[in-house]
GROMACS .gro file of C-alpha atoms in nm:
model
  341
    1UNK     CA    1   2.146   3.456  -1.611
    2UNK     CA    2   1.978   3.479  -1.966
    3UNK     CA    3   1.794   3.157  -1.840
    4UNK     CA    4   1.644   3.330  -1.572
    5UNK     CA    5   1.531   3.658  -1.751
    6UNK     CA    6   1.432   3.457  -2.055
    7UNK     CA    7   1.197   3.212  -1.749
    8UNK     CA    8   1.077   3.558  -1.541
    9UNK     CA    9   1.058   3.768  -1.858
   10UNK     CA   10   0.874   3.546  -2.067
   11UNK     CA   11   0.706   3.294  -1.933
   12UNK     CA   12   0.531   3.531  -1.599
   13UNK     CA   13   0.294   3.750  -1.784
   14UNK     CA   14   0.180   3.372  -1.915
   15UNK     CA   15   0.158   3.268  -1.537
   16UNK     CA   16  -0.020   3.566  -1.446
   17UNK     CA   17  -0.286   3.573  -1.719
   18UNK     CA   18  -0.345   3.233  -1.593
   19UNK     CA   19  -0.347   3.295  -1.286
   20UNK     CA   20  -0.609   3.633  -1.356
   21UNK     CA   21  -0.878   3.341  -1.498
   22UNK     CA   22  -1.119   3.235  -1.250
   23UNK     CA   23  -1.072   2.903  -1.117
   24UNK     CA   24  -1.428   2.808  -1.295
   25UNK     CA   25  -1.321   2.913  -1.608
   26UNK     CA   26  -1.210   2.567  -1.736
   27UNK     CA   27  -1.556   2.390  -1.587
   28UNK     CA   28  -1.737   2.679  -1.753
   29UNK     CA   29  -1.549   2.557  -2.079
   30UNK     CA   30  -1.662   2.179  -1.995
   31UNK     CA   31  -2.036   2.319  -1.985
   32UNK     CA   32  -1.964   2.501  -2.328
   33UNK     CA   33  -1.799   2.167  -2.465
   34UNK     CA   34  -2.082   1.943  -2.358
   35UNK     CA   35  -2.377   2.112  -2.474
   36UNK     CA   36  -2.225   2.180  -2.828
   37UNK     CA   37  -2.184   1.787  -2.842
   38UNK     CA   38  -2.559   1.787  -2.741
   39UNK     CA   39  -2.617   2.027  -3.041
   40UNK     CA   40  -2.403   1.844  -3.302
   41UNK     CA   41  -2.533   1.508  -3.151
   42UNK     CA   42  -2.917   1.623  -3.206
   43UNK     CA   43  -2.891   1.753  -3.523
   44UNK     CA   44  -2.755   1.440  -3.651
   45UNK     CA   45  -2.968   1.171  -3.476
   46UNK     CA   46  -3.304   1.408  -3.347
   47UNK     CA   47  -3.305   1.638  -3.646
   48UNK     CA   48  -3.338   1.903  -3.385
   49UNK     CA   49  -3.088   2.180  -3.220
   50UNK     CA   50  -3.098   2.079  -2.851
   51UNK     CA   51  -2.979   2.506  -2.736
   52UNK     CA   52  -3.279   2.683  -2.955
   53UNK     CA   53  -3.521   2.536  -2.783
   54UNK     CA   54  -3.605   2.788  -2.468
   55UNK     CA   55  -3.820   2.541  -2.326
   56UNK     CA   56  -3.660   2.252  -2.295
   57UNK     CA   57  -3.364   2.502  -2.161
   58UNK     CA   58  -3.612   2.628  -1.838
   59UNK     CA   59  -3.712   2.315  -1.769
   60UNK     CA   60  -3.409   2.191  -1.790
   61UNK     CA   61  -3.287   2.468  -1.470
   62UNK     CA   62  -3.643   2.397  -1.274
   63UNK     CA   63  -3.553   2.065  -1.291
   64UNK     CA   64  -3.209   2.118  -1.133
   65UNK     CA   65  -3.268   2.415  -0.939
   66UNK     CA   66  -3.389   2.210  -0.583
   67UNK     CA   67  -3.044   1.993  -0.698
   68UNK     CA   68  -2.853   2.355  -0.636
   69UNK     CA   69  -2.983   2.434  -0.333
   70UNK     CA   70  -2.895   2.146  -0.167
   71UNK     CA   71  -2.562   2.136  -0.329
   72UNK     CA   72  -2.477   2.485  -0.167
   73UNK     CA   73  -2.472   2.354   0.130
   74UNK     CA   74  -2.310   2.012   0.063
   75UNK     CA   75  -2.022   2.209  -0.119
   76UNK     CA   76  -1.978   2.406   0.253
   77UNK     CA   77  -1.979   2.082   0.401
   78UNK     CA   78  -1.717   1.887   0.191
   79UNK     CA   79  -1.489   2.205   0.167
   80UNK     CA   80  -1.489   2.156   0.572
   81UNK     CA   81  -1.351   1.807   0.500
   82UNK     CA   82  -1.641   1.600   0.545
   83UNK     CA   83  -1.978   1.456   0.359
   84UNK     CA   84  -2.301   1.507   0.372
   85UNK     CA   85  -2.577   1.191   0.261
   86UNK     CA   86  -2.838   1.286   0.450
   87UNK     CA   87  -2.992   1.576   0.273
   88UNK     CA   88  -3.216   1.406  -0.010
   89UNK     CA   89  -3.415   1.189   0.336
   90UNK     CA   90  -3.403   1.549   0.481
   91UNK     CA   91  -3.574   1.682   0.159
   92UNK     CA   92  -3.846   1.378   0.116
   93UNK     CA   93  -3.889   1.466   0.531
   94UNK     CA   94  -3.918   1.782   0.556
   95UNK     CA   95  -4.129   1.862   0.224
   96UNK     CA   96  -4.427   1.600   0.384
   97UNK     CA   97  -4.397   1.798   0.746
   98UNK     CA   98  -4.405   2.134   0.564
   99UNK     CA   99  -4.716   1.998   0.334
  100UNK     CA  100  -4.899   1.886   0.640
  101UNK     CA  101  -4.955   2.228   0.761
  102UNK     CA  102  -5.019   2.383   0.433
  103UNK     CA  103  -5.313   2.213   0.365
  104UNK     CA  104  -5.618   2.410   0.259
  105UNK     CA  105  -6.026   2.400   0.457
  106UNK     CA  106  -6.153   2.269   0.123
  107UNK     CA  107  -5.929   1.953   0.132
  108UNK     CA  108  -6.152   1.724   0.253
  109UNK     CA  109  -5.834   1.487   0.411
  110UNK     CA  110  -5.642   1.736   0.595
  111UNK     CA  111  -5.391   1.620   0.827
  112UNK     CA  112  -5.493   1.876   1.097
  113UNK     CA  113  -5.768   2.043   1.000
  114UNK     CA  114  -5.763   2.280   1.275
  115UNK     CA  115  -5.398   2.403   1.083
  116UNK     CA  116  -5.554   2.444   0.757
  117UNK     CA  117  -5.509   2.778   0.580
  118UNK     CA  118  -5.209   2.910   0.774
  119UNK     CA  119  -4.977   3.160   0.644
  120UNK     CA  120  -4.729   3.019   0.413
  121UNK     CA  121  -4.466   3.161   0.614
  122UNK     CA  122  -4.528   2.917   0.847
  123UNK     CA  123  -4.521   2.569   0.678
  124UNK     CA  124  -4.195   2.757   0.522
  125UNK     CA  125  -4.052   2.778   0.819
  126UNK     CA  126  -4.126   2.458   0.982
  127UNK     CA  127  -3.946   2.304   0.672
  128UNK     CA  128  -3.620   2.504   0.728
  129UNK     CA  129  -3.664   2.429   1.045
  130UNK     CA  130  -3.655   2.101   1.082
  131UNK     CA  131  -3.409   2.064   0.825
  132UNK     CA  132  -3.191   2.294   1.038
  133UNK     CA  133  -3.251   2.059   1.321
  134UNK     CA  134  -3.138   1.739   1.140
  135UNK     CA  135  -2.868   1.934   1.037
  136UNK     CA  136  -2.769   2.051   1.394
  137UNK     CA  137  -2.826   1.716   1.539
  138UNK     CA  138  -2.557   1.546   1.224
  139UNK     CA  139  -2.283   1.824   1.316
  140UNK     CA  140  -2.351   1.743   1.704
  141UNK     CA  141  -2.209   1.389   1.595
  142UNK     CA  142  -1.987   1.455   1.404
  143UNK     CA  143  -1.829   1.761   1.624
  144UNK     CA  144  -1.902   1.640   1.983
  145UNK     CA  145  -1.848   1.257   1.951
  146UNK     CA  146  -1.637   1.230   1.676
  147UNK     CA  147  -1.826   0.964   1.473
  148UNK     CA  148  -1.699   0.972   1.094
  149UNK     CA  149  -1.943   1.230   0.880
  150UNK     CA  150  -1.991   0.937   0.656
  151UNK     CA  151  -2.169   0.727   0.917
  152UNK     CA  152  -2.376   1.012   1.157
  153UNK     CA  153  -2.503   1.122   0.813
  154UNK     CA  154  -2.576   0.792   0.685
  155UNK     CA  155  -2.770   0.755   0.995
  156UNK     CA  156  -2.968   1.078   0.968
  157UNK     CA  157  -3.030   0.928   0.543
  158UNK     CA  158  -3.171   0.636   0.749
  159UNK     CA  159  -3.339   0.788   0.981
  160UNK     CA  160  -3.544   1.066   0.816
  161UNK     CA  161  -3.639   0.854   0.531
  162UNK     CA  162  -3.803   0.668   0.824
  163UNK     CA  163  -3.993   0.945   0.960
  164UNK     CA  164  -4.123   1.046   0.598
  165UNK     CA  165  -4.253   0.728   0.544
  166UNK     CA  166  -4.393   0.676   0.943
  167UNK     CA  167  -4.515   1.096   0.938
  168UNK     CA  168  -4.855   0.971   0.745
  169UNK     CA  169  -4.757   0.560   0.716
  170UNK     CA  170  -4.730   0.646   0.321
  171UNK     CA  171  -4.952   0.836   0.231
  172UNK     CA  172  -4.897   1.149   0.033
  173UNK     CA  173  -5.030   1.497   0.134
  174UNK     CA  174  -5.223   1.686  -0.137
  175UNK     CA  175  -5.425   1.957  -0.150
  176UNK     CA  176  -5.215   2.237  -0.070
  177UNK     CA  177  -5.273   2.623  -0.046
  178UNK     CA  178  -5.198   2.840  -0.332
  179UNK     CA  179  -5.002   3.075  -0.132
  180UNK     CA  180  -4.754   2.791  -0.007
  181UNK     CA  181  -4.732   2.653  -0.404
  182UNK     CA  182  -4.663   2.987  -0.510
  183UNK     CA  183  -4.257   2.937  -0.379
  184UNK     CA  184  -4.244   2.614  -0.683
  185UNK     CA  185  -4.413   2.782  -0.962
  186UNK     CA  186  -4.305   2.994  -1.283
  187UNK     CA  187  -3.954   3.041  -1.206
  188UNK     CA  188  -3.913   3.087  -0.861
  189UNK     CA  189  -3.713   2.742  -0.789
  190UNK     CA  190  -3.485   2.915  -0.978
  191UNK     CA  191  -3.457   3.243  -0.807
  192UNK     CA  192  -3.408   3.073  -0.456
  193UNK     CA  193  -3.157   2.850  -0.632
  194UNK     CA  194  -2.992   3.179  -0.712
  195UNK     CA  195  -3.031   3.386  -0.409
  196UNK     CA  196  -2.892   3.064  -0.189
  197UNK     CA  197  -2.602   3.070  -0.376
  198UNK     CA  198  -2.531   3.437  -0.413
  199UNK     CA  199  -2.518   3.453  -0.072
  200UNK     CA  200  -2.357   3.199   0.042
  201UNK     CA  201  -2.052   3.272  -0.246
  202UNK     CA  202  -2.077   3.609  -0.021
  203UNK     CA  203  -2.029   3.436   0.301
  204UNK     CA  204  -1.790   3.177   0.188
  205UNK     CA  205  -1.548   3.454   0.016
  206UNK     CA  206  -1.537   3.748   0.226
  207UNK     CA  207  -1.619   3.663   0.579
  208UNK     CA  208  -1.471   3.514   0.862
  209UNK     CA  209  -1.723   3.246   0.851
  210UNK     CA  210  -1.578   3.143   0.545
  211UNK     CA  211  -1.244   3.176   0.631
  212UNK     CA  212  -1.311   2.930   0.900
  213UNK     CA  213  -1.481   2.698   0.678
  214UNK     CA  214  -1.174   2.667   0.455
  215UNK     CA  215  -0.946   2.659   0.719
  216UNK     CA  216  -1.032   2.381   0.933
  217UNK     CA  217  -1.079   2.198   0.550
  218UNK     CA  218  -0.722   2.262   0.481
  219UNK     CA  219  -0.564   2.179   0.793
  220UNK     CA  220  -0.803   2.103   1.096
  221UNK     CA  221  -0.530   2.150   1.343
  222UNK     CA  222  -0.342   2.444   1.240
  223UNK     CA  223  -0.710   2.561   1.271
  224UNK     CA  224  -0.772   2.450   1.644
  225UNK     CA  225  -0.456   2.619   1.699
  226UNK     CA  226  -0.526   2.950   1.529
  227UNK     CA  227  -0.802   2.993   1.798
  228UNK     CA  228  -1.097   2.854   1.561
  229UNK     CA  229  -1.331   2.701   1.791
  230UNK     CA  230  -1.352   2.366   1.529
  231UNK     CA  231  -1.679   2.204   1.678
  232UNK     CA  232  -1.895   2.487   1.719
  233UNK     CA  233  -1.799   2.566   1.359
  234UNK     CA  234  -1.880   2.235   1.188
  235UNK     CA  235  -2.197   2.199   1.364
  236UNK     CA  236  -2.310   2.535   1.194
  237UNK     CA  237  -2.185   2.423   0.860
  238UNK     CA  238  -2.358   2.123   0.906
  239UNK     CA  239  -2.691   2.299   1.035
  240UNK     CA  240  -2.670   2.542   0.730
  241UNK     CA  241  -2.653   2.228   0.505
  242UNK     CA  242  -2.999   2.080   0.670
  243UNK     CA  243  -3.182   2.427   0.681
  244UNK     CA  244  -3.099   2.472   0.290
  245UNK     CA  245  -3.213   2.060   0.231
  246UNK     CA  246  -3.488   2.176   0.452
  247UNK     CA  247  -3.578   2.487   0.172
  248UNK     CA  248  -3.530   2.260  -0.115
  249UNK     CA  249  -3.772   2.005   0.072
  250UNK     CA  250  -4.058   2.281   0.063
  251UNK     CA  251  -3.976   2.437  -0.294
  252UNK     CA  252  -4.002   2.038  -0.389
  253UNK     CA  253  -4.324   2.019  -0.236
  254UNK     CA  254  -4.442   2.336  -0.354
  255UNK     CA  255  -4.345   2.252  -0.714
  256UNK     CA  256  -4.521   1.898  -0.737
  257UNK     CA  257  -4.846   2.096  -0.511
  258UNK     CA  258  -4.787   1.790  -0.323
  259UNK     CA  259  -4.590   1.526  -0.075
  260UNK     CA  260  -4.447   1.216  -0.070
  261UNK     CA  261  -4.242   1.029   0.117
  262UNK     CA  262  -4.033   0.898  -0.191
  263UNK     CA  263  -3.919   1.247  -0.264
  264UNK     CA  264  -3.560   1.349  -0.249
  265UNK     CA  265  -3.394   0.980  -0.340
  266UNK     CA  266  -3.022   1.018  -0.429
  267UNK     CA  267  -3.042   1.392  -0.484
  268UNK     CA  268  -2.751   1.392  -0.186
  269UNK     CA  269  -2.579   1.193  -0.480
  270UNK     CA  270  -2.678   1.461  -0.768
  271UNK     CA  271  -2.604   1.705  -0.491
  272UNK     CA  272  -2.243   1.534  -0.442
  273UNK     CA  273  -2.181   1.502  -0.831
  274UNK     CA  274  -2.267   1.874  -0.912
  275UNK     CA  275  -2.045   1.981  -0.589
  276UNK     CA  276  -1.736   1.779  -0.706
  277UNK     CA  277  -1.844   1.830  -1.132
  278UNK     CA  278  -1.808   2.203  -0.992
  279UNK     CA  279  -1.422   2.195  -0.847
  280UNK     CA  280  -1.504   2.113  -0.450
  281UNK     CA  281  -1.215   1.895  -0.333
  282UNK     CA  282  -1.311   1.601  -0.173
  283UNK     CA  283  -1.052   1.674   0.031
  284UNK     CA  284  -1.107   1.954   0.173
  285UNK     CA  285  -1.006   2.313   0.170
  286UNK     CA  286  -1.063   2.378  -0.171
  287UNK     CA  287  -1.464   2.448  -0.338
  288UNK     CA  288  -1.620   2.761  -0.449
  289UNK     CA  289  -2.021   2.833  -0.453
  290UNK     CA  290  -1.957   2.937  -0.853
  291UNK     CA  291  -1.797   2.620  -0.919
  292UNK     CA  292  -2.125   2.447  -0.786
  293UNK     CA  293  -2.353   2.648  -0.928
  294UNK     CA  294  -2.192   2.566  -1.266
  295UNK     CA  295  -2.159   2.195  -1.211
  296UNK     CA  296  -2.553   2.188  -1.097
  297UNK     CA  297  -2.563   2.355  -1.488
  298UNK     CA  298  -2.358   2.071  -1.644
  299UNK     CA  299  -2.532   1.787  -1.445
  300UNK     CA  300  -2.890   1.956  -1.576
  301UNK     CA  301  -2.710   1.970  -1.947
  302UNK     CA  302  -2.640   1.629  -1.930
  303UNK     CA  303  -2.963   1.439  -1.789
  304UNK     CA  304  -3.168   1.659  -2.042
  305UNK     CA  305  -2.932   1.579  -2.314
  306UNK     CA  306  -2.995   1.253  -2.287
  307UNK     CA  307  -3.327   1.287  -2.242
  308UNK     CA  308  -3.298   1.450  -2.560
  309UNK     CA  309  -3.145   1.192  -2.744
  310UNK     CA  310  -3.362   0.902  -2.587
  311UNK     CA  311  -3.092   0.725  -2.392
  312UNK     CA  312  -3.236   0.506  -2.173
  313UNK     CA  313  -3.257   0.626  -1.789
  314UNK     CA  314  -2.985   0.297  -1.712
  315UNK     CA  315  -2.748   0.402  -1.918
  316UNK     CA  316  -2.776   0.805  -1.801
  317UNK     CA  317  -2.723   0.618  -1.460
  318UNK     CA  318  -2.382   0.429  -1.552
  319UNK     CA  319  -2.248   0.762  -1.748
  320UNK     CA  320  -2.354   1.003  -1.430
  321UNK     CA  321  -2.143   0.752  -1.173
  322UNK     CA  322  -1.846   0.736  -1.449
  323UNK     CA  323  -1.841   1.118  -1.446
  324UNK     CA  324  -1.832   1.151  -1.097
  325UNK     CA  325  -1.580   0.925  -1.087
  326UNK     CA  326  -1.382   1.117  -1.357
  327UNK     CA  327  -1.437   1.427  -1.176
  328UNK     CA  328  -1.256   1.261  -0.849
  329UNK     CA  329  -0.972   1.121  -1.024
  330UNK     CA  330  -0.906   1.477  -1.166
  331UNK     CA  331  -0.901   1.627  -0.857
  332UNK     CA  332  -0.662   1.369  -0.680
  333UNK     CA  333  -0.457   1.421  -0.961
  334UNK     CA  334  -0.493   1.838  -0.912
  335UNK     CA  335  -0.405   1.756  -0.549
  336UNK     CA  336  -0.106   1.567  -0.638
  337UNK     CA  337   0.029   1.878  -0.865
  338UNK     CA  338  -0.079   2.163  -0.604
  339UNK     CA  339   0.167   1.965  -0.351
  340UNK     CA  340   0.438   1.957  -0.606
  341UNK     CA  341   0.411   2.300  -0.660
   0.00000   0.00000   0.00000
């Protein structure tokens, strides 16, 4: 009996503090742990404090911003169970389709030059558009004919990478409008970044969208059985991931004031790292928008930081893939310990 008071008495105001602490709150403590390293590390081999510096700091979040937005809606998509690769050939497409209609009259090459000086609502919105679309089209696979997420999104990698290259047979598109480059400069990357995520934390947390995402993650056919109409959901999870690769396609474009079909390469991977650096189970089920937006922080910390320090871009490589790695093997072992419980 004395056992049990001394367990319930003692150790539960413990439990409960612990379990008051947002689930972010040790990832938040990884981001405080690796940029101090950065600090000690620069001050000993730089001769310079690698946090005092505001400007390497921005660029350091414009740099990962378009990495965020895309990872908002990968972290919806691997929460549902599956995986997205598709979205950095979404970005490289749909930033030279959105760039061909917001070409200026005094560009001398214009794509269409009877589509010069439109609106930039409008090469905007073909971008999210489009992006939506390839999105749509992957969750049609994966929903309706039941092809693993892995391949129909390997395919649409494939594929769009294809179109970006065949859209102007490799050539970039310059000479955009000011109002269309407006969206990528100063620091309004970082803004959408922001906005994206506040409201998809929104939708994720306290609507029944959200509820449905982590459901059919958790257990797809409880969910089917619970009434949750399982297709039509991951196709709009799925079509929400290619509209917000779509944005991050335009804000790309819009930040370089031009296109290319090269743009995007592995930032589904970066996207995938900061999802998974952030607390997303690759299992599904489990992922939270705050988590990601953190992790996006820590993978920004730690390319700059070694930027900082002049490690060469290999080796940032090899440590990124043995962190991702890390970050896997700590959530199978998570898994493992949630199941005990």
């Amino acid at each position: 009996m004395d056992t049990n008071v001394a367990a319930h008495g003692t150790s539960s105001p413990l439990m409960r503090s612990r379990r008051r602490l947002p689930p972010e709150f040790n990832i938040f403590l990884v981001l405080i742990g690796i940029a101090l390293v950065y600090e000690v590390l620069g001050w000993l081999f730089v001769g310079q404090s690698f946090l005092m510096n505001s400007q390497r700091l921005t660029i350091m979040i414009l740099q990962v911003s378009v990495i965020g937005i895309i990872a908002v809606g990968v972290t919806q998509v691997i929460i549902t169970g599956g995986i997205d690769l598709s979205s950095g050939s979404v970005v490289g497409m749909t930033a030279m389709i959105s760039a061909s209609v917001a070409q200026a009259s005094t560009w001398p090459r214009a794509l269409y030059p009877s589509l010069t000086d439109l609106p930039a609502i409008v090469p905007i919105g073909l971008g999210v558009g489009i992006g939506m679309l390839a999105g749509f089209i992957n969750g049609q696979l994966i929903a309706r004919t039941k092809i693993p997420p892995f391949i129909a999104t390997l395919g649409m990698m494939v594929s769009a990478r294809g179109i970006s290259k065949w859209y102007t047979k490799g050539q970039p598109v310059s000479g955009l409008t000011e109002q269309f480059n407006f969206i990528g400069t100063g620091i309004w990357p970082v803004i959408v970044f922001l906005v994206v995520a506040l409201i998809f934390h929104i939708a994720l947390r306290y609507t029944r969208y959200g509820k449905f995402t982590y459901a059919i993650g958790a257990n797809v056919q409880a969910a089917r059985v619970s009434g949750i109409n399982v297709e039509a959901h991951l196709i709009k999870v799925y079509a929400i991931a290619g509209m917000l690769a779509g944005l991050a396609g335009v804000v790309t474009a819009a930040r370089a004031q031009t296109a290319q079909a090269g743009m995007g390469v592995m930032y589904e991977l970066d996207a995938i790292a900061a999802t998974v650096i952030g607390g997303t189970s690759l299992t599904g089920g489990v992922g939270r928008i705050t988590g990601t937006v953190i992790g996006t922080i820590i993978l920004g910390v730690m390319t700059s930081g070694f930027t900082f320090l002049r490690v060469d871009a290999y080796y940032q490589e090899i440590v990124k893939g043995l962190i991702i790695v890390a970050a896997v093997v700590v959530d199978v072992y998570r898994q493992k310990g949630r199941k005990k419980a």
